[in-house]
CSV table of C-alpha atoms and ligand atoms in Angstrom, one decimal:
chain,number,residue,atom,x,y,z
T,1313,UNK,CA,-33.9,-3.5,-17.4
T,1314,UNK,CA,-31.8,-2.2,-14.6
T,1315,UNK,CA,-28.3,-3.1,-13.4
T,1316,UNK,CA,-28.0,-2.5,-9.7
T,1317,UNK,CA,-24.5,-1.4,-8.7
T,1318,UNK,CA,-22.7,-3.4,-6.1
T,1319,UNK,CA,-19.5,-2.7,-4.0
T,1320,UNK,CA,-17.7,-6.0,-3.2
T,1321,UNK,CA,-15.5,-5.5,-0.1
T,1322,UNK,CA,-12.8,-8.2,0.7
T,1323,UNK,CA,-13.6,-9.5,-2.8
T,1324,UNK,CA,-10.9,-12.3,-3.0
T,1325,UNK,CA,-10.8,-14.0,-6.3
T,1326,UNK,CA,-14.5,-13.0,-7.0
T,1327,UNK,CA,-16.7,-16.0,-6.1
T,1328,UNK,CA,-19.4,-13.8,-4.6
T,1329,UNK,CA,-19.2,-11.2,-7.4
T,1330,UNK,CA,-19.4,-13.9,-10.1
T,1331,UNK,CA,-22.4,-15.5,-8.4
T,1332,UNK,CA,-24.3,-12.2,-8.0
T,1333,UNK,CA,-23.7,-11.4,-11.7
T,1334,UNK,CA,-25.6,-14.6,-12.6
T,1335,UNK,CA,-28.8,-13.5,-10.7
T,1336,UNK,CA,-31.7,-11.8,-12.3
T,1337,UNK,CA,-35.3,-11.1,-11.4
T,1338,UNK,CA,-38.6,-11.5,-13.4
T,1339,UNK,CA,-38.1,-8.1,-15.1
T,1340,UNK,CA,-34.6,-9.0,-16.2
T,1341,UNK,CA,-33.0,-6.7,-13.7
T,1342,UNK,CA,-29.4,-7.7,-12.7
T,1343,UNK,CA,-26.6,-6.9,-10.4
T,1344,UNK,CA,-23.1,-5.7,-11.5
T,1345,UNK,CA,-20.1,-5.3,-9.4
T,1346,UNK,CA,-19.1,-1.7,-9.9
T,1347,UNK,CA,-16.1,-1.8,-7.6
T,1348,UNK,CA,-14.2,-4.4,-5.7
T,1349,UNK,CA,-11.5,-4.0,-3.0
T,1350,UNK,CA,-9.1,-6.6,-1.6
T,1351,UNK,CA,-5.6,-6.4,-0.2
T,1352,UNK,CA,-4.3,-9.6,-1.8
T,1353,UNK,CA,-2.6,-9.0,-5.1
T,1354,UNK,CA,-2.9,-12.5,-6.7
T,1355,UNK,CA,-6.6,-12.7,-5.8
T,1356,UNK,CA,-7.1,-9.3,-7.3
T,1357,UNK,CA,-5.3,-10.5,-10.5
T,1358,UNK,CA,-7.6,-13.6,-10.6
T,1359,UNK,CA,-10.6,-11.4,-10.2
T,1360,UNK,CA,-9.6,-9.1,-13.0
T,1361,UNK,CA,-8.5,-11.9,-15.3
T,1362,UNK,CA,-11.9,-13.6,-15.1
T,1363,UNK,CA,-14.4,-10.9,-14.4
T,1364,UNK,CA,-12.9,-8.0,-16.3
T,1365,UNK,CA,-12.9,-5.5,-13.4
T,1366,UNK,CA,-9.7,-4.5,-11.7
T,1367,UNK,CA,-10.2,-4.5,-8.0
T,1368,UNK,CA,-8.5,-1.8,-5.9
T,1369,UNK,CA,-5.7,-3.6,-4.2
T,1370,UNK,CA,-5.4,-1.7,-0.9
T,1371,UNK,CA,-6.4,-2.2,2.7
T,1372,UNK,CA,-10.0,-1.2,3.4
T,1373,UNK,CA,-10.4,1.9,5.6
T,1374,UNK,CA,-12.7,5.0,5.8
T,1375,UNK,CA,-10.5,7.2,3.6
T,1376,UNK,CA,-10.4,4.6,0.8
T,1377,UNK,CA,-14.1,4.0,1.0
T,1378,UNK,CA,-14.9,7.7,0.8
T,1379,UNK,CA,-12.7,8.0,-2.3
T,1380,UNK,CA,-14.3,5.0,-3.9
T,1381,UNK,CA,-17.8,6.3,-3.2
T,1382,UNK,CA,-17.0,9.6,-4.9
T,1383,UNK,CA,-15.3,8.0,-7.9
T,1384,UNK,CA,-17.5,4.9,-8.4
T,1385,UNK,CA,-20.6,5.4,-6.3
T,1386,UNK,CA,-23.5,5.5,-5.6
T,1387,UNK,CA,-23.9,1.9,-4.7
T,1388,UNK,CA,-27.2,0.1,-4.4
T,1389,UNK,CA,-25.7,-2.9,-2.7
T,1390,UNK,CA,-22.6,-3.6,-0.5
T,1391,UNK,CA,-21.4,-7.1,0.1
T,1392,UNK,CA,-18.4,-8.6,1.9
T,1393,UNK,CA,-16.9,-11.0,4.3
T,1394,UNK,CA,-14.6,-9.2,6.7
T,1395,UNK,CA,-12.1,-11.7,8.3
T,1396,UNK,CA,-13.1,-12.2,11.9
T,1397,UNK,CA,-11.6,-14.6,14.5
T,1398,UNK,CA,-13.0,-15.8,17.8
T,1399,UNK,CA,-11.2,-14.4,20.8
T,1400,UNK,CA,-12.1,-13.0,24.2
T,1401,UNK,CA,-12.7,-9.2,24.5
T,1402,UNK,CA,-12.9,-9.2,28.3
T,1403,UNK,CA,-15.0,-6.3,29.3
T,1404,UNK,CA,-14.6,-3.8,26.5
T,1405,UNK,CA,-16.8,-3.2,23.5
T,1406,UNK,CA,-16.1,-5.8,20.8
T,1407,UNK,CA,-16.1,-3.2,18.1
T,1408,UNK,CA,-13.5,-1.1,19.9
T,1409,UNK,CA,-11.1,-4.1,19.9
T,1410,UNK,CA,-8.5,-3.6,17.1
T,1411,UNK,CA,-8.7,-7.3,16.2
T,1412,UNK,CA,-12.3,-6.6,15.1
T,1413,UNK,CA,-11.1,-3.7,13.0
T,1414,UNK,CA,-12.2,-5.2,9.7
T,1415,UNK,CA,-15.7,-5.8,10.9
T,1416,UNK,CA,-15.9,-2.2,11.9
T,1417,UNK,CA,-14.3,-1.1,8.6
T,1418,UNK,CA,-17.1,-3.0,6.8
T,1419,UNK,CA,-19.8,-1.2,8.9
T,1420,UNK,CA,-18.2,2.2,8.4
T,1421,UNK,CA,-18.3,1.5,4.7
T,1422,UNK,CA,-22.0,0.9,4.9
T,1423,UNK,CA,-22.4,4.2,6.9
T,1424,UNK,CA,-20.4,6.0,4.2
T,1425,UNK,CA,-22.0,4.5,1.1
T,1426,UNK,CA,-25.6,4.1,2.3
T,1427,UNK,CA,-26.7,1.2,0.1
T,1428,UNK,CA,-30.3,-0.1,-0.1
T,1429,UNK,CA,-29.1,-3.6,1.0
T,1430,UNK,CA,-25.9,-4.9,2.5
T,1431,UNK,CA,-24.9,-8.5,3.1
T,1432,UNK,CA,-22.1,-9.5,5.5
T,1433,UNK,CA,-20.9,-13.1,5.0
T,1434,UNK,CA,-18.8,-14.9,7.7
T,1435,UNK,CA,-18.0,-18.1,9.5
T,1436,UNK,CA,-20.8,-19.9,11.3
T,1437,UNK,CA,-19.2,-19.1,14.7
T,1438,UNK,CA,-19.7,-15.4,14.1
T,1439,UNK,CA,-22.9,-15.2,16.2
T,1440,UNK,CA,-21.3,-16.9,19.2
T,1441,UNK,CA,-17.9,-15.2,19.1
T,1442,UNK,CA,-17.2,-13.1,22.2
T,1443,UNK,CA,-20.3,-14.4,23.8
T,1444,UNK,CA,-22.4,-13.0,21.1
T,1445,UNK,CA,-21.1,-9.4,21.8
T,1446,UNK,CA,-19.7,-8.8,18.3
T,1447,UNK,CA,-22.9,-9.9,16.7
T,1448,UNK,CA,-25.0,-7.7,19.0
T,1449,UNK,CA,-22.9,-4.7,18.4
T,1450,UNK,CA,-23.0,-5.1,14.6
T,1451,UNK,CA,-26.8,-5.4,14.7
T,1452,UNK,CA,-27.0,-2.3,17.0
T,1453,UNK,CA,-24.6,-0.3,14.7
T,1454,UNK,CA,-26.6,-1.2,11.5
T,1455,UNK,CA,-30.0,-0.4,13.2
T,1456,UNK,CA,-28.7,3.0,14.3
T,1457,UNK,CA,-27.8,3.9,10.7
T,1458,UNK,CA,-31.2,3.0,9.5
T,1459,UNK,CA,-31.2,-0.7,8.5
T,1460,UNK,CA,-33.6,-3.5,9.3
T,1461,UNK,CA,-31.3,-6.4,10.3
T,1462,UNK,CA,-31.5,-10.2,10.3
T,1463,UNK,CA,-29.0,-13.0,10.3
T,1464,UNK,CA,-29.1,-16.7,9.6
T,1465,UNK,CA,-26.9,-19.7,8.8
T,1466,UNK,CA,-27.3,-21.0,5.3
T,1467,UNK,CA,-26.3,-24.4,3.8
T,1468,UNK,CA,-24.9,-24.0,0.3
T,1469,UNK,CA,-26.1,-27.5,-0.8
T,1470,UNK,CA,-29.6,-26.2,-0.5
T,1471,UNK,CA,-28.9,-23.6,-3.2
T,1472,UNK,CA,-27.6,-26.0,-5.9
T,1473,UNK,CA,-23.9,-26.1,-4.7
T,1474,UNK,CA,-22.6,-29.7,-4.6
T,1475,UNK,CA,-21.1,-29.1,-1.2
T,1476,UNK,CA,-22.3,-29.0,2.4
T,1477,UNK,CA,-20.8,-25.7,3.3
T,1478,UNK,CA,-22.4,-23.6,6.0
T,1479,UNK,CA,-22.0,-19.8,6.2
T,1480,UNK,CA,-23.3,-17.1,8.4
T,1481,UNK,CA,-25.1,-14.2,6.7
T,1482,UNK,CA,-26.1,-10.9,8.3
T,1483,UNK,CA,-28.3,-8.7,6.1
T,1484,UNK,CA,-29.3,-5.1,6.4
T,1485,UNK,CA,-32.1,-3.7,4.3
T,1486,UNK,CA,-33.7,-0.3,3.7
T,1487,UNK,CA,-36.1,-1.8,1.1
T,1488,UNK,CA,-37.9,-5.1,1.5
T,1489,UNK,CA,-37.5,-8.4,3.3
T,1490,UNK,CA,-34.5,-10.5,2.5
T,1491,UNK,CA,-35.3,-14.2,2.2
T,1492,UNK,CA,-32.3,-16.3,3.2
T,1493,UNK,CA,-31.5,-19.0,0.6
T,1494,UNK,CA,-31.1,-22.5,2.1
T,1495,UNK,CA,-31.6,-21.3,5.7
T,1496,UNK,CA,-30.7,-24.0,8.2
T,1497,UNK,CA,-33.3,-24.5,10.9
T,1498,UNK,CA,-33.5,-26.9,13.8
T,1499,UNK,CA,-35.8,-29.9,13.2
T,1500,UNK,CA,-38.4,-28.1,15.4
T,1501,UNK,CA,-38.5,-25.3,12.8
T,1502,UNK,CA,-36.8,-22.8,15.1
T,1503,UNK,CA,-34.0,-20.7,13.6
T,1504,UNK,CA,-30.9,-22.0,15.2
T,1505,UNK,CA,-29.7,-18.6,16.5
T,1506,UNK,CA,-32.9,-16.6,17.0
T,1507,UNK,CA,-32.7,-16.8,20.8
T,1508,UNK,CA,-29.0,-15.9,20.9
T,1509,UNK,CA,-28.1,-19.1,22.8
T,1510,UNK,CA,-26.3,-21.8,21.0
T,1511,UNK,CA,-25.7,-25.3,22.1
T,1512,UNK,CA,-22.6,-26.1,20.0
T,1513,UNK,CA,-22.9,-29.8,20.4
T,1514,UNK,CA,-26.6,-29.9,19.4
T,1515,UNK,CA,-25.6,-27.8,16.4
T,1516,UNK,CA,-22.9,-30.1,15.3
T,1517,UNK,CA,-25.2,-33.1,15.6
T,1518,UNK,CA,-27.8,-31.3,13.4
T,1519,UNK,CA,-25.2,-30.2,10.9
T,1520,UNK,CA,-23.8,-33.7,10.3
T,1521,UNK,CA,-27.3,-35.1,9.7
T,1522,UNK,CA,-28.3,-35.3,6.1
T,1523,UNK,CA,-31.0,-32.8,5.1
T,1524,UNK,CA,-34.2,-34.5,3.9
T,1525,UNK,CA,-34.1,-36.4,0.7
T,1526,UNK,CA,-34.5,-34.3,-2.4
T,1527,UNK,CA,-33.5,-31.0,-0.7
T,1528,UNK,CA,-30.0,-31.2,-2.0
T,1529,UNK,CA,-29.8,-31.2,-5.8
T,1530,UNK,CA,-26.3,-32.4,-6.5
T,1531,UNK,CA,-23.7,-34.9,-5.2
T,1532,UNK,CA,-19.9,-35.0,-5.6
T,1533,UNK,CA,-20.3,-37.5,-8.4
T,1534,UNK,CA,-22.9,-35.3,-10.2
T,1535,UNK,CA,-20.3,-32.5,-10.1
T,1536,UNK,CA,-17.3,-34.4,-11.3
T,1537,UNK,CA,-18.2,-37.6,-13.2
T,1538,UNK,CA,-17.3,-36.1,-16.6
T,1539,UNK,CA,-13.6,-35.4,-15.6
T,1540,UNK,CA,-11.0,-38.0,-16.4
T,1541,UNK,CA,-9.5,-40.3,-13.7
T,1542,UNK,CA,-6.2,-39.0,-12.4
T,1543,UNK,CA,-3.3,-40.6,-10.6
T,1544,UNK,CA,-1.6,-38.6,-7.8
T,1545,UNK,CA,0.7,-36.1,-9.5
T,1546,UNK,CA,-1.1,-36.2,-12.8
T,1547,UNK,CA,-2.6,-33.4,-14.9
T,1548,UNK,CA,-5.2,-34.1,-17.6
T,1549,UNK,CA,-7.1,-31.0,-18.8
T,1550,UNK,CA,-9.7,-32.6,-21.0
T,1551,UNK,CA,-13.2,-34.0,-20.7
T,1552,UNK,CA,-13.7,-37.7,-20.6
T,1553,UNK,CA,-17.4,-37.7,-21.7
T,1554,UNK,CA,-20.1,-35.3,-22.7
T,1555,UNK,CA,-21.9,-33.4,-19.9
T,1556,UNK,CA,-24.2,-35.7,-18.0
T,1557,UNK,CA,-26.4,-33.3,-16.2
T,1558,UNK,CA,-27.4,-29.6,-15.9
T,1559,UNK,CA,-24.6,-28.9,-13.4
T,1560,UNK,CA,-21.9,-30.3,-15.7
T,1561,UNK,CA,-23.4,-28.2,-18.6
T,1562,UNK,CA,-23.1,-25.1,-16.3
T,1563,UNK,CA,-19.5,-25.8,-15.6
T,1564,UNK,CA,-18.7,-26.4,-19.2
T,1565,UNK,CA,-20.6,-23.5,-20.7
T,1566,UNK,CA,-17.9,-21.3,-22.3
T,1567,UNK,CA,-15.0,-23.7,-21.5
T,1568,UNK,CA,-13.0,-25.8,-23.9
T,1569,UNK,CA,-11.2,-27.8,-21.1
T,1570,UNK,CA,-11.3,-28.2,-17.4
T,1571,UNK,CA,-8.4,-25.9,-16.3
T,1572,UNK,CA,-6.2,-27.2,-13.5
T,1573,UNK,CA,-7.5,-30.8,-13.4
T,1574,UNK,CA,-4.3,-31.6,-11.6
T,1575,UNK,CA,-3.8,-33.8,-8.5
T,1576,UNK,CA,-0.8,-33.2,-6.3
T,1577,UNK,CA,1.7,-36.1,-5.9
T,1578,UNK,CA,1.8,-38.5,-2.9
T,1579,UNK,CA,4.5,-40.9,-1.8
T,1580,UNK,CA,4.1,-44.6,-2.7
T,1581,UNK,CA,3.4,-45.8,0.9
T,1582,UNK,CA,0.8,-43.0,1.3
T,1583,UNK,CA,-1.1,-44.0,-1.9
T,1584,UNK,CA,-1.2,-47.6,-0.5
T,1585,UNK,CA,-2.5,-46.4,2.8
T,1586,UNK,CA,-5.3,-44.4,1.0
T,1587,UNK,CA,-6.3,-47.6,-0.8
T,1588,UNK,CA,-7.6,-49.1,2.5
T,1589,UNK,CA,-10.0,-46.2,3.3
T,1590,UNK,CA,-13.7,-46.8,2.3
T,1591,UNK,CA,-15.9,-43.9,1.4
T,1592,UNK,CA,-17.0,-41.8,4.4
T,1593,UNK,CA,-14.3,-43.3,6.7
T,1594,UNK,CA,-11.0,-42.1,8.0
T,1595,UNK,CA,-7.6,-43.9,8.3
T,1596,UNK,CA,-7.7,-42.9,11.9
T,1597,UNK,CA,-10.9,-45.0,12.5
T,1598,UNK,CA,-9.8,-48.1,14.5
T,1599,UNK,CA,-12.0,-50.4,12.2
T,1600,UNK,CA,-10.2,-49.1,9.2
T,1601,UNK,CA,-6.8,-49.3,10.9
T,1602,UNK,CA,-7.4,-53.1,11.6
T,1603,UNK,CA,-7.6,-53.7,7.8
T,1604,UNK,CA,-4.2,-52.0,7.0
T,1605,UNK,CA,-0.6,-53.1,7.6
T,1606,UNK,CA,0.7,-51.6,10.8
T,1607,UNK,CA,3.5,-49.6,9.1
T,1608,UNK,CA,0.9,-47.7,7.1
T,1609,UNK,CA,-1.4,-46.6,10.0
T,1610,UNK,CA,-1.3,-42.9,10.6
T,1611,UNK,CA,-1.1,-42.2,14.4
T,1612,UNK,CA,-2.5,-38.7,14.7
T,1613,UNK,CA,-4.6,-36.0,12.9
T,1614,UNK,CA,-7.5,-33.7,13.1
T,1615,UNK,CA,-11.2,-34.7,13.1
T,1616,UNK,CA,-11.4,-34.7,9.3
T,1617,UNK,CA,-7.9,-36.1,8.5
T,1618,UNK,CA,-7.4,-39.0,6.1
T,1619,UNK,CA,-11.1,-39.2,5.3
T,1620,UNK,CA,-12.5,-40.4,2.0
T,1621,UNK,CA,-15.4,-38.3,0.4
T,1622,UNK,CA,-18.7,-40.0,-0.2
T,1623,UNK,CA,-19.4,-39.8,-4.0
T,1624,UNK,CA,-23.2,-40.1,-3.6
T,1625,UNK,CA,-23.6,-37.0,-1.4
T,1626,UNK,CA,-22.5,-33.3,-1.7
T,1627,UNK,CA,-18.8,-32.9,-0.9
T,1628,UNK,CA,-17.7,-31.8,2.6
T,1629,UNK,CA,-16.6,-28.2,3.1
T,1630,UNK,CA,-13.8,-27.2,0.7
T,1631,UNK,CA,-11.1,-25.5,2.8
T,1632,UNK,CA,-7.7,-24.3,1.7
T,1633,UNK,CA,-6.5,-27.8,2.7
T,1634,UNK,CA,-8.4,-29.7,0.0
T,1635,UNK,CA,-5.2,-31.2,-1.5
T,1636,UNK,CA,-3.8,-32.3,1.9
T,1637,UNK,CA,-5.4,-35.6,3.2
T,1638,UNK,CA,-3.6,-35.2,6.6
T,1639,UNK,CA,-5.5,-32.0,7.3
T,1640,UNK,CA,-8.9,-32.3,5.5
T,1641,UNK,CA,-11.6,-34.7,4.3
T,1642,UNK,CA,-10.5,-34.5,0.7
T,1643,UNK,CA,-9.7,-38.0,-0.6
T,1644,UNK,CA,-11.4,-38.8,-3.9
T,1645,UNK,CA,-14.3,-41.3,-3.5
T,1646,UNK,CA,-12.7,-43.9,-5.9
T,1647,UNK,CA,-9.2,-42.7,-6.7
T,1648,UNK,CA,-6.3,-42.9,-4.3
T,1649,UNK,CA,-5.4,-39.2,-4.2
T,1650,UNK,CA,-6.6,-35.9,-2.9
T,1651,UNK,CA,-9.0,-33.8,-5.0
T,1652,UNK,CA,-7.6,-32.0,-8.0
T,1653,UNK,CA,-7.6,-28.2,-8.1
T,1654,UNK,CA,-10.5,-28.3,-10.6
T,1655,UNK,CA,-12.5,-30.8,-8.5
T,1656,UNK,CA,-12.2,-28.4,-5.5
T,1657,UNK,CA,-13.3,-25.5,-7.8
T,1658,UNK,CA,-16.2,-27.6,-9.0
T,1659,UNK,CA,-17.3,-28.4,-5.5
T,1660,UNK,CA,-17.3,-24.7,-4.9
T,1661,UNK,CA,-19.4,-24.3,-8.1
T,1662,UNK,CA,-16.8,-22.3,-10.1
T,1663,UNK,CA,-17.2,-22.9,-13.9
T,1664,UNK,CA,-14.4,-24.6,-15.7
T,1665,UNK,CA,-13.3,-21.4,-17.6
T,1666,UNK,CA,-12.6,-19.7,-14.2
T,1667,UNK,CA,-8.8,-19.5,-14.2
T,1668,UNK,CA,-7.1,-19.2,-10.8
T,1669,UNK,CA,-3.8,-17.4,-11.0
T,1670,UNK,CA,-0.8,-18.0,-8.8
T,1671,UNK,CA,0.9,-21.0,-7.3
T,1672,UNK,CA,-0.9,-24.2,-6.4
T,1673,UNK,CA,-1.0,-23.0,-2.8
T,1674,UNK,CA,-2.4,-19.7,-3.8
T,1675,UNK,CA,-5.0,-21.3,-6.0
T,1676,UNK,CA,-6.2,-23.6,-3.1
T,1677,UNK,CA,-6.5,-20.6,-0.8
T,1678,UNK,CA,-8.5,-18.5,-3.3
T,1679,UNK,CA,-10.8,-21.4,-3.9
T,1680,UNK,CA,-11.2,-22.4,-0.2
T,1681,UNK,CA,-11.8,-18.7,0.8
T,1682,UNK,CA,-14.5,-18.1,-1.8
T,1683,UNK,CA,-18.3,-17.8,-1.5
T,1684,UNK,CA,-19.5,-20.5,-3.8
T,1685,UNK,CA,-20.7,-18.7,-7.0
T,1686,UNK,CA,-24.0,-20.6,-7.0
T,1687,UNK,CA,-24.6,-19.5,-3.4
T,1688,UNK,CA,-23.7,-16.0,-4.5
T,1689,UNK,CA,-26.3,-16.3,-7.2
T,1690,UNK,CA,-29.0,-17.3,-4.7
T,1691,UNK,CA,-27.9,-14.3,-2.5
T,1692,UNK,CA,-28.2,-12.0,-5.5
T,1693,UNK,CA,-31.7,-13.3,-6.3
T,1694,UNK,CA,-32.7,-12.6,-2.7
T,1695,UNK,CA,-31.3,-9.1,-2.8
T,1696,UNK,CA,-33.2,-8.4,-6.0
T,1697,UNK,CA,-36.4,-9.8,-4.4
T,1698,UNK,CA,-35.8,-7.5,-1.4
T,1699,UNK,CA,-35.3,-4.5,-3.7
T,1700,UNK,CA,-38.5,-5.3,-5.5
T,1701,UNK,CA,-40.6,-5.6,-2.3
T,1702,UNK,CA,-41.9,-3.2,0.3
T,1703,UNK,CA,-41.8,-3.8,4.0
T,1704,UNK,CA,-43.5,-6.7,5.6
T,1705,UNK,CA,-42.7,-8.6,8.8
T,1706,UNK,CA,-39.2,-7.2,9.5
T,1707,UNK,CA,-39.0,-6.3,13.1
F,1923,LIG,C1,-13.0,-14.8,2.8
F,1923,LIG,S1,-12.0,-14.0,1.7
F,1923,LIG,C2,-13.2,-13.3,0.6
F,1923,LIG,C3,-13.7,-14.2,-0.5
F,1923,LIG,C4,-14.6,-13.5,-1.5
F,1923,LIG,N1,-15.8,-12.9,-1.0
F,1923,LIG,C5,-15.0,-14.5,-2.6
F,1923,LIG,O1,-16.2,-14.9,-2.7
F,1923,LIG,O2,-14.1,-15.0,-3.4
F,1923,LIG,C6,-11.5,-12.6,2.6
F,1923,LIG,C7,-10.6,-11.6,1.9
F,1923,LIG,O3,-10.3,-10.5,2.7
F,1923,LIG,C8,-9.1,-10.0,2.3
F,1923,LIG,N2,-8.5,-9.0,3.3
F,1923,LIG,C9,-8.0,-9.3,4.5
F,1923,LIG,N3,-7.7,-8.2,5.1
F,1923,LIG,C10,-8.0,-7.1,4.3
F,1923,LIG,C11,-7.9,-5.7,4.4
F,1923,LIG,N4,-7.4,-5.1,5.5
F,1923,LIG,N5,-8.3,-4.9,3.4
F,1923,LIG,C12,-8.8,-5.5,2.2
F,1923,LIG,N6,-8.9,-6.9,2.1
F,1923,LIG,C13,-8.5,-7.7,3.1
F,1923,LIG,C14,-8.2,-11.2,2.0
F,1923,LIG,O4,-7.1,-10.9,1.2
F,1923,LIG,C15,-9.2,-12.2,1.5
F,1923,LIG,O5,-9.2,-12.2,0.0
């Protein structure tokens, strides 16, 4: 039984590392995070508190990675999600733009540490940012230093996460083929991004469609029905019934109570307004507005504002705003309040013992930022598969 050594860059509170530690192959081989780096102190503390490894709390650059490689290497695997924003890089190379510095830092870390496999995780827009230039240059860089490279969009609900969260993954391998878990393809069977051109509208239409019946294992209700009902502003850290399914057993394994089952408070008029919103609808919807007294009607918001979650489907994407109905689709399906911190963590597939440190705002951000651990587990299993294989159809 072997433990492959992983370096987790931009490790946050540890969603990806926790998930990868749950993966194993047929021979019992596993993955352990041998070193993690993140600049955010409270996230590093959460990581250490829950996973027993103290991340290096410093900005990632070449000197630090060289030092880490000497002290903690060699690494079989490097993973990470370098923050990246869409902006225009008129003319120049995208990787020369300082604003893409963290993507370059990630690539340089690969060049320095030379793992068998690396996985870069990012927002779904990554492949279209800067007219595809940043993606092209990342692929070119990775190929030049000896990796076979592929990328895809994956949908977390297809890997056992009770949430429709889409992420972009770019994988480099010096060993075998990486099979993307829950890869999202167009109905035609074409990979969405293989030809490099993206019709954003067509994409959105596809993404809002429900995947075929049976492909998604768990709904919001499956994920939360054993938690007690809460009023806005209330905290109840106990279970209301025994675990009802395998997912609830997974959350509760090793936990005596659901930490942070706490819902933020709302004003009286706001709670009344929420009571008029049916599942899957928003208070900004004219049909819904007609049913509510005029003085309660919100007048503006974002696309997902004041929307009630559908209990019988996976949750929508959990962002840092999952306790703020004016900014996100985060109203409980049957209770007139935003999701509790624990419900947000469960939608992200964190077990109940996972204790987020810091203020409520810091907890929300750590949870919203994370790779869902059960997606991390699926990524880990694909990495182990790739390590166990030899070459096949990679271009
Ligand atoms: C999307 S989050 C990572 C989430 C993590 N993979 C998980 O699963 O929990 C990105 C992280 O990058 C970190 N970060 C941003 N700039 C950084 C830098 N210059 N050096 C190190 N970490 C940085 C942030 O603090 C944040 O925790």
